[in-house]
Amino acid sequence: MKRIGVTGHRDIPSEALEEIRGCLRTLLCGHEGSLEALSSLAAGADQLFAAVALECGASLTVVIPSGDYETGFTDAVELARYRGLKRQATQEIRMDFPHSTDEAYYAAGAYIADNCDRLVAVWDGRPARGLGGTGDIVEYARSLGKTVTVVWRDGLTRP
């Protein structure tokens, strides 16, 4: 079984959304054998990746950073999408953090990097804005020698 994990920005510019979705579809569809997708299901890249993975027939493993993770979703649509994707997961891993903190997010991202064959980063290439951000997880995965595939539109910066 091949395992592909994700890290990425919560805010994906609308003008790049379909291009990024297409790139994810290319990376996730058509694999020989079974495919497992690992995601924390955060708004933005994590949810997009998980949805495309499920469309492509992958099994989904969700990595939940903390016990109160759901309270961080302030948008009702994003929370509903999170819950819907989580219901479709074949496996759920929970980090041992009661509250959502930067350390919890880093632990979840590190778990994904540790347990995947390839990490897909929906990333503008800029440093993380806080511990556990996309840039940190990309750096960590690369330090492990993992293959990291960056998906982003050239010249575009996130909000």
Short mmCIF file of C-alpha atoms in Angstrom, two decimals:
data_model
loop_
_atom_site.label_atom_id
_atom_site.label_comp_id
_atom_site.label_asym_id
_atom_site.label_seq_id
_atom_site.Cartn_x
_atom_site.Cartn_y
_atom_site.Cartn_z
CA MET A 1 0.00 0.00 0.00
CA LYS A 2 1.26 3.44 -0.91
CA ARG A 3 0.74 6.19 1.69
CA ILE A 4 0.51 9.85 0.69
CA GLY A 5 0.14 12.58 3.30
CA VAL A 6 -0.70 16.25 3.02
CA THR A 7 0.34 19.51 4.56
CA GLY A 8 -0.86 22.83 3.24
CA HIS A 9 -2.35 26.24 3.66
CA ARG A 10 -5.81 26.85 5.04
CA ASP A 11 -6.30 29.75 2.66
CA ILE A 12 -6.03 28.79 -0.99
CA PRO A 13 -6.62 31.72 -3.35
CA SER A 14 -9.82 31.10 -5.31
CA GLU A 15 -8.08 31.73 -8.64
CA ALA A 16 -5.80 28.73 -8.01
CA LEU A 17 -8.32 26.32 -6.51
CA GLU A 18 -9.22 24.38 -9.67
CA GLU A 19 -5.60 24.17 -10.78
CA ILE A 20 -4.57 22.80 -7.38
CA ARG A 21 -7.52 20.37 -7.37
CA GLY A 22 -6.38 19.12 -10.80
CA CYS A 23 -2.81 18.63 -9.62
CA LEU A 24 -4.03 16.68 -6.58
CA ARG A 25 -6.23 14.52 -8.81
CA THR A 26 -3.21 13.75 -11.01
CA LEU A 27 -1.15 12.78 -7.95
CA LEU A 28 -3.85 10.67 -6.29
CA CYS A 29 -5.79 8.96 -9.08
CA GLY A 30 -4.71 5.98 -11.11
CA HIS A 31 -2.35 4.30 -8.64
CA GLU A 32 -1.71 0.63 -9.05
CA GLY A 33 -2.60 -1.16 -5.84
CA SER A 34 -4.15 0.48 -2.84
CA LEU A 35 -3.58 4.03 -1.70
CA GLU A 36 -3.91 5.49 1.78
CA ALA A 37 -4.26 9.25 2.20
CA LEU A 38 -3.30 10.91 5.50
CA SER A 39 -4.80 14.28 6.44
CA SER A 40 -5.68 16.35 9.51
CA LEU A 41 -8.75 17.67 7.67
CA ALA A 42 -8.04 21.32 8.43
CA ALA A 43 -9.89 23.80 6.24
CA GLY A 44 -8.26 24.46 2.89
CA ALA A 45 -5.59 22.12 1.55
CA ASP A 46 -6.19 19.26 4.00
CA GLN A 47 -9.90 19.02 3.21
CA LEU A 48 -9.37 19.44 -0.53
CA PHE A 49 -6.72 16.70 -0.54
CA ALA A 50 -8.94 14.33 1.47
CA ALA A 51 -11.94 14.89 -0.79
CA VAL A 52 -9.91 14.26 -3.95
CA ALA A 53 -8.29 11.17 -2.39
CA LEU A 54 -11.71 9.70 -1.60
CA GLU A 55 -12.92 10.50 -5.15
CA CYS A 56 -9.90 8.56 -6.43
CA GLY A 57 -10.75 5.52 -4.31
CA ALA A 58 -8.10 5.94 -1.63
CA SER A 59 -8.69 5.02 1.97
CA LEU A 60 -8.49 7.99 4.33
CA THR A 61 -6.65 8.15 7.63
CA VAL A 62 -7.40 11.27 9.65
CA VAL A 63 -4.84 12.58 12.12
CA ILE A 64 -6.56 14.70 14.76
CA PRO A 65 -4.20 17.12 16.56
CA SER A 66 -6.19 17.55 19.78
CA GLY A 67 -9.28 16.73 21.77
CA ASP A 68 -10.87 20.12 21.09
CA TYR A 69 -9.88 20.30 17.42
CA GLU A 70 -13.44 20.82 16.19
CA THR A 71 -13.82 24.03 18.23
CA GLY A 72 -11.21 25.66 15.98
CA PHE A 73 -13.59 25.58 13.03
CA THR A 74 -15.31 28.95 13.04
CA ASP A 75 -16.96 28.51 9.64
CA ALA A 76 -20.02 26.21 9.67
CA VAL A 77 -19.37 24.98 6.11
CA GLU A 78 -15.77 24.03 6.90
CA LEU A 79 -16.89 22.24 10.10
CA ALA A 80 -19.57 20.32 8.20
CA ARG A 81 -17.02 19.37 5.53
CA TYR A 82 -14.60 18.23 8.27
CA ARG A 83 -17.26 16.06 9.90
CA GLY A 84 -18.37 14.59 6.57
CA LEU A 85 -14.82 13.67 5.56
CA LYS A 86 -14.08 12.28 9.02
CA ARG A 87 -17.11 9.97 8.75
CA GLN A 88 -15.65 8.54 5.54
CA ALA A 89 -12.26 7.80 7.10
CA THR A 90 -11.19 4.21 7.54
CA GLN A 91 -8.87 5.08 10.41
CA GLU A 92 -8.56 7.88 12.96
CA ILE A 93 -5.36 8.74 14.83
CA ARG A 94 -5.57 11.17 17.76
CA MET A 95 -2.59 13.05 19.07
CA ASP A 96 -2.38 13.17 22.86
CA PHE A 97 -3.12 16.88 23.26
CA PRO A 98 -6.28 18.07 25.04
CA HIS A 99 -6.19 21.49 23.36
CA SER A 100 -5.31 22.81 19.93
CA THR A 101 -1.88 24.39 20.19
CA ASP A 102 0.99 24.93 17.79
CA GLU A 103 2.68 21.91 19.38
CA ALA A 104 -0.40 19.76 18.68
CA TYR A 105 -0.47 20.89 15.05
CA TYR A 106 3.25 20.17 14.69
CA ALA A 107 2.80 16.70 16.23
CA ALA A 108 -0.01 15.87 13.79
CA GLY A 109 2.02 17.12 10.81
CA ALA A 110 5.08 15.19 11.98
CA TYR A 111 2.98 12.05 12.37
CA ILE A 112 1.79 12.40 8.80
CA ALA A 113 5.35 12.97 7.55
CA ASP A 114 6.65 10.02 9.58
CA ASN A 115 4.00 7.67 8.22
CA CYS A 116 3.79 8.53 4.53
CA ASP A 117 5.83 7.51 1.52
CA ARG A 118 5.32 10.91 -0.09
CA LEU A 119 4.19 14.24 1.30
CA VAL A 120 2.13 16.59 -0.85
CA ALA A 121 2.55 20.22 0.20
CA VAL A 122 0.00 22.76 -1.00
CA TRP A 123 2.48 25.49 -0.26
CA ASP A 124 3.64 28.86 -1.53
CA GLY A 125 7.24 28.15 -0.47
CA ARG A 126 7.28 30.76 2.28
CA PRO A 127 8.25 30.07 5.92
CA ALA A 128 5.61 28.88 8.37
CA ARG A 129 3.66 31.58 10.19
CA GLY A 130 3.74 29.55 13.40
CA LEU A 131 5.09 26.26 14.73
CA GLY A 132 3.52 23.38 12.84
CA GLY A 133 2.81 25.43 9.73
CA THR A 134 3.30 24.08 6.24
CA GLY A 135 6.92 25.24 5.92
CA ASP A 136 7.84 23.48 9.18
CA ILE A 137 6.30 20.19 8.11
CA VAL A 138 7.95 20.36 4.68
CA GLU A 139 11.32 20.97 6.36
CA TYR A 140 10.74 18.08 8.77
CA ALA A 141 9.71 15.66 6.00
CA ARG A 142 12.74 16.60 3.92
CA SER A 143 15.00 16.03 6.95
CA LEU A 144 13.65 12.45 6.99
CA GLY A 145 14.50 12.03 3.31
CA LYS A 146 10.82 11.89 2.31
CA THR A 147 9.73 12.82 -1.19
CA VAL A 148 7.90 16.15 -1.01
CA THR A 149 5.77 17.26 -3.95
CA VAL A 150 4.88 20.96 -3.87
CA VAL A 151 1.60 21.98 -5.48
CA TRP A 152 1.09 25.71 -6.02
CA ARG A 153 0.59 28.24 -8.79
CA ASP A 154 3.82 30.08 -9.62
CA GLY A 155 3.79 33.77 -8.70
CA LEU A 156 0.77 33.47 -6.42
CA THR A 157 0.97 34.33 -2.73
CA ARG A 158 -1.54 33.33 -0.09
CA PRO A 159 -3.64 35.90 1.74
#
